[in-house]
Amino acid sequence: MEQQPHAFERSVFVNCPFDSDYLPLLRPLLFTILYLRFRPRIASERSDSGESRIDKICSLIRECRYSVHDLSRLRAGEIGEISRMNMPFEFGIEYGCRLFGAEPLTEKRCLVLEKDPHEFRKAISDLSGIDIKHHGNEPEGIIRAVRDWFVETVGLRRVHSATRIWRRFNVFTSSFYVARLADGFTDRDLNMMPIPEYIDFTEAWLAE
């Protein structure tokens, strides 16, 4: 089924780690996209055992005009650990889709995130000429990077400040925690909540 044009224009593919260590960055990242009235799309939004993961990722990339790629986890964390290549691989698919695809894919725009300025260029020197934003592994930093990119590249205007969005995220997080505990969720439930469920709760809170 073909995606509706308006869905393509408001969709943002999110390419990032899915481990628990990244959760403090993932949630403010998703919140910011939703706060700006766009729709985050992420590989973990559905789990069909009969669907190839790479096919799912390619489908999501094709369905989104915008994308965010966090390449801050390329370095192996321990001796003997293999570096993570999923994120740069998916960014490469995005780049090729934009370069070789037919319209409207040629109009795709992407944001590359990194922990520190210029860090990822040590691993992928071919990207030395592209603009990136860094977040310093800070939740507030990722909100500021994503918000500013939407102003600079997507063209949003009259957008609330990064500080205001950060404060609203903290209000939401407190409200979300209290409400879910009242619904019978445990801390483990909240930490392991599926991404689509978290997005639904966030959208409902923002709508109120």
GROMACS .gro file of C-alpha atoms in nm:
model
  208
    1MET     CA    1   0.000   0.000   0.000
    2GLU     CA    2   0.138   0.340  -0.096
    3GLN     CA    3   0.179   0.595   0.179
    4GLN     CA    4  -0.025   0.914   0.163
    5PRO     CA    5   0.178   1.225   0.065
    6HIS     CA    6   0.096   1.407   0.389
    7ALA     CA    7   0.228   1.109   0.589
    8PHE     CA    8   0.558   1.119   0.397
    9GLU     CA    9   0.594   1.493   0.463
   10ARG     CA   10   0.546   1.459   0.841
   11SER     CA   11   0.739   1.134   0.900
   12VAL     CA   12   1.085   1.114   1.056
   13PHE     CA   13   1.289   0.793   1.045
   14VAL     CA   14   1.489   0.751   1.367
   15ASN     CA   15   1.813   0.552   1.338
   16CYS     CA   16   1.970   0.497   1.679
   17PRO     CA   17   2.077   0.230   1.930
   18PHE     CA   18   1.799   0.032   2.099
   19ASP     CA   19   1.979  -0.065   2.420
   20SER     CA   20   1.877   0.050   2.768
   21ASP     CA   21   2.179   0.283   2.792
   22TYR     CA   22   2.039   0.492   2.506
   23LEU     CA   23   1.687   0.517   2.651
   24PRO     CA   24   1.758   0.848   2.834
   25LEU     CA   25   1.835   0.999   2.491
   26LEU     CA   26   1.575   0.815   2.284
   27ARG     CA   27   1.275   0.934   2.482
   28PRO     CA   28   1.355   1.308   2.465
   29LEU     CA   29   1.439   1.260   2.096
   30LEU     CA   30   1.097   1.107   2.028
   31PHE     CA   31   0.926   1.367   2.248
   32THR     CA   32   1.083   1.654   2.053
   33ILE     CA   33   0.973   1.514   1.716
   34LEU     CA   34   0.619   1.469   1.846
   35TYR     CA   35   0.621   1.810   2.016
   36LEU     CA   36   0.696   1.967   1.677
   37ARG     CA   37   0.398   1.780   1.529
   38PHE     CA   38   0.594   1.527   1.326
   39ARG     CA   39   0.569   1.148   1.340
   40PRO     CA   40   0.873   0.942   1.444
   41ARG     CA   41   0.916   0.609   1.266
   42ILE     CA   42   1.150   0.353   1.416
   43ALA     CA   43   1.239  -0.008   1.337
   44SER     CA   44   1.108  -0.132   1.672
   45GLU     CA   45   0.760   0.007   1.601
   46ARG     CA   46   0.655  -0.338   1.483
   47SER     CA   47   0.783  -0.693   1.535
   48ASP     CA   48   0.678  -0.926   1.256
   49SER     CA   49   0.887  -1.242   1.271
   50GLY     CA   50   0.805  -1.305   0.905
   51GLU     CA   51   0.950  -0.971   0.796
   52SER     CA   52   1.318  -0.922   0.722
   53ARG     CA   53   1.461  -0.646   0.943
   54ILE     CA   54   1.657  -0.487   0.659
   55ASP     CA   55   1.346  -0.486   0.439
   56LYS     CA   56   1.152  -0.318   0.719
   57ILE     CA   57   1.422  -0.052   0.759
   58CYS     CA   58   1.431   0.017   0.385
   59SER     CA   59   1.053   0.050   0.383
   60LEU     CA   60   1.058   0.296   0.673
   61ILE     CA   61   1.331   0.505   0.511
   62ARG     CA   62   1.133   0.520   0.187
   63GLU     CA   63   0.821   0.634   0.376
   64CYS     CA   64   0.987   0.929   0.555
   65ARG     CA   65   1.093   1.264   0.413
   66TYR     CA   66   1.311   1.330   0.719
   67SER     CA   67   1.549   1.118   0.923
   68VAL     CA   68   1.766   1.142   1.233
   69HIS     CA   69   2.081   0.927   1.255
   70ASP     CA   70   2.269   0.906   1.584
   71LEU     CA   71   2.621   0.782   1.509
   72SER     CA   72   2.751   0.836   1.862
   73ARG     CA   73   2.791   0.465   1.937
   74LEU     CA   74   3.039   0.359   1.670
   75ARG     CA   75   3.322   0.298   1.915
   76ALA     CA   76   3.345  -0.042   2.088
   77GLY     CA   77   3.289  -0.004   2.461
   78GLU     CA   78   3.519  -0.283   2.580
   79ILE     CA   79   3.829  -0.466   2.466
   80GLY     CA   80   3.728  -0.739   2.221
   81GLU     CA   81   3.386  -0.586   2.157
   82ILE     CA   82   3.297  -0.531   1.792
   83SER     CA   83   3.206  -0.177   1.687
   84ARG     CA   84   2.843  -0.115   1.596
   85MET     CA   85   2.788  -0.068   1.223
   86ASN     CA   86   2.406  -0.079   1.206
   87MET     CA   87   2.363   0.297   1.240
   88PRO     CA   88   2.613   0.403   0.970
   89PHE     CA   89   2.480   0.127   0.743
   90GLU     CA   90   2.126   0.262   0.775
   91PHE     CA   91   2.252   0.615   0.717
   92GLY     CA   92   2.413   0.486   0.397
   93ILE     CA   93   2.077   0.347   0.284
   94GLU     CA   94   1.919   0.686   0.355
   95TYR     CA   95   2.191   0.867   0.160
   96GLY     CA   96   2.158   0.634  -0.138
   97CYS     CA   97   1.778   0.663  -0.132
   98ARG     CA   98   1.806   1.041  -0.152
   99LEU     CA   99   2.077   1.036  -0.418
  100PHE     CA  100   1.939   0.771  -0.653
  101GLY     CA  101   1.567   0.763  -0.576
  102ALA     CA  102   1.291   0.923  -0.780
  103GLU     CA  103   1.083   1.214  -0.653
  104PRO     CA  104   0.984   1.277  -0.378
  105LEU     CA  105   1.282   1.081  -0.237
  106THR     CA  106   1.524   1.339  -0.380
  107GLU     CA  107   1.370   1.591  -0.139
  108LYS     CA  108   1.462   1.389   0.172
  109ARG     CA  109   1.656   1.568   0.448
  110CYS     CA  110   1.855   1.413   0.732
  111LEU     CA  111   2.021   1.503   1.060
  112VAL     CA  112   2.336   1.327   1.181
  113LEU     CA  113   2.395   1.332   1.556
  114GLU     CA  114   2.719   1.267   1.741
  115LYS     CA  115   2.834   1.282   2.102
  116ASP     CA  116   3.122   1.522   2.036
  117PRO     CA  117   3.208   1.738   1.734
  118HIS     CA  118   3.410   1.554   1.467
  119GLU     CA  119   3.425   1.225   1.663
  120PHE     CA  120   3.253   1.007   1.403
  121ARG     CA  121   3.485   1.133   1.125
  122LYS     CA  122   3.760   0.921   1.278
  123ALA     CA  123   3.553   0.613   1.185
  124ILE     CA  124   3.392   0.735   0.860
  125SER     CA  125   3.630   0.981   0.696
  126ASP     CA  126   3.413   1.001   0.382
  127LEU     CA  127   3.165   1.205   0.589
  128SER     CA  128   3.416   1.475   0.680
  129GLY     CA  129   3.235   1.729   0.464
  130ILE     CA  130   2.885   1.699   0.612
  131ASP     CA  131   2.727   1.908   0.886
  132ILE     CA  132   2.640   1.731   1.210
  133LYS     CA  133   2.506   1.828   1.550
  134HIS     CA  134   2.636   1.694   1.880
  135HIS     CA  135   2.445   1.624   2.201
  136GLY     CA  136   2.720   1.540   2.450
  137ASN     CA  137   2.518   1.234   2.560
  138GLU     CA  138   2.283   1.476   2.739
  139PRO     CA  139   1.901   1.454   2.708
  140GLU     CA  140   1.872   1.833   2.697
  141GLY     CA  141   2.146   1.839   2.434
  142ILE     CA  142   1.957   1.604   2.203
  143ILE     CA  143   1.641   1.814   2.236
  144ARG     CA  144   1.834   2.127   2.142
  145ALA     CA  145   2.006   1.959   1.845
  146VAL     CA  146   1.682   1.820   1.701
  147ARG     CA  147   1.481   2.138   1.764
  148ASP     CA  148   1.745   2.361   1.601
  149TRP     CA  149   1.773   2.130   1.299
  150PHE     CA  150   1.399   2.154   1.239
  151VAL     CA  151   1.435   2.532   1.234
  152GLU     CA  152   1.746   2.543   1.015
  153THR     CA  153   1.677   2.262   0.768
  154VAL     CA  154   1.307   2.179   0.776
  155GLY     CA  155   1.215   2.546   0.789
  156LEU     CA  156   0.994   2.558   1.098
  157ARG     CA  157   0.935   2.904   1.241
  158ARG     CA  158   0.791   3.039   1.567
  159VAL     CA  159   0.910   2.725   1.743
  160HIS     CA  160   0.928   2.709   2.122
  161SER     CA  161   1.280   2.733   2.260
  162ALA     CA  162   1.486   2.425   2.336
  163THR     CA  163   1.473   2.519   2.705
  164ARG     CA  164   1.092   2.527   2.700
  165ILE     CA  165   1.070   2.193   2.522
  166TRP     CA  166   1.313   2.045   2.776
  167ARG     CA  167   1.100   2.172   3.063
  168ARG     CA  168   0.784   2.033   2.905
  169PHE     CA  169   0.957   1.698   2.860
  170ASN     CA  170   1.036   1.687   3.230
  171VAL     CA  171   0.676   1.773   3.318
  172PHE     CA  172   0.557   1.499   3.085
  173THR     CA  173   0.801   1.245   3.230
  174SER     CA  174   0.675   1.307   3.583
  175SER     CA  175   0.312   1.294   3.475
  176PHE     CA  176   0.375   0.981   3.267
  177TYR     CA  177   0.543   0.803   3.558
  178VAL     CA  178   0.270   0.882   3.811
  179ALA     CA  179  -0.013   0.796   3.570
  180ARG     CA  180   0.139   0.466   3.465
  181LEU     CA  181   0.205   0.358   3.825
  182ALA     CA  182  -0.163   0.427   3.894
  183ASP     CA  183  -0.246   0.205   3.596
  184GLY     CA  184  -0.052  -0.083   3.752
  185PHE     CA  185   0.277  -0.045   3.564
  186THR     CA  186   0.601  -0.124   3.749
  187ASP     CA  187   0.938   0.043   3.702
  188ARG     CA  188   1.042  -0.258   3.494
  189ASP     CA  189   0.731  -0.219   3.276
  190LEU     CA  190   0.813   0.147   3.217
  191ASN     CA  191   1.179   0.084   3.136
  192MET     CA  192   1.088  -0.193   2.891
  193MET     CA  193   0.779  -0.028   2.741
  194PRO     CA  194   0.746  -0.085   2.364
  195ILE     CA  195   0.825   0.226   2.160
  196PRO     CA  196   0.478   0.246   1.994
  197GLU     CA  197   0.314   0.244   2.337
  198TYR     CA  198   0.543   0.521   2.463
  199ILE     CA  199   0.470   0.727   2.150
  200ASP     CA  200   0.096   0.682   2.200
  201PHE     CA  201   0.116   0.803   2.562
  202THR     CA  202   0.328   1.100   2.454
  203GLU     CA  203   0.088   1.198   2.177
  204ALA     CA  204  -0.211   1.176   2.409
  205TRP     CA  205  -0.041   1.396   2.669
  206LEU     CA  206   0.060   1.656   2.410
  207ALA     CA  207  -0.295   1.660   2.270
  208GLU     CA  208  -0.430   1.742   2.616
   0.00000   0.00000   0.00000
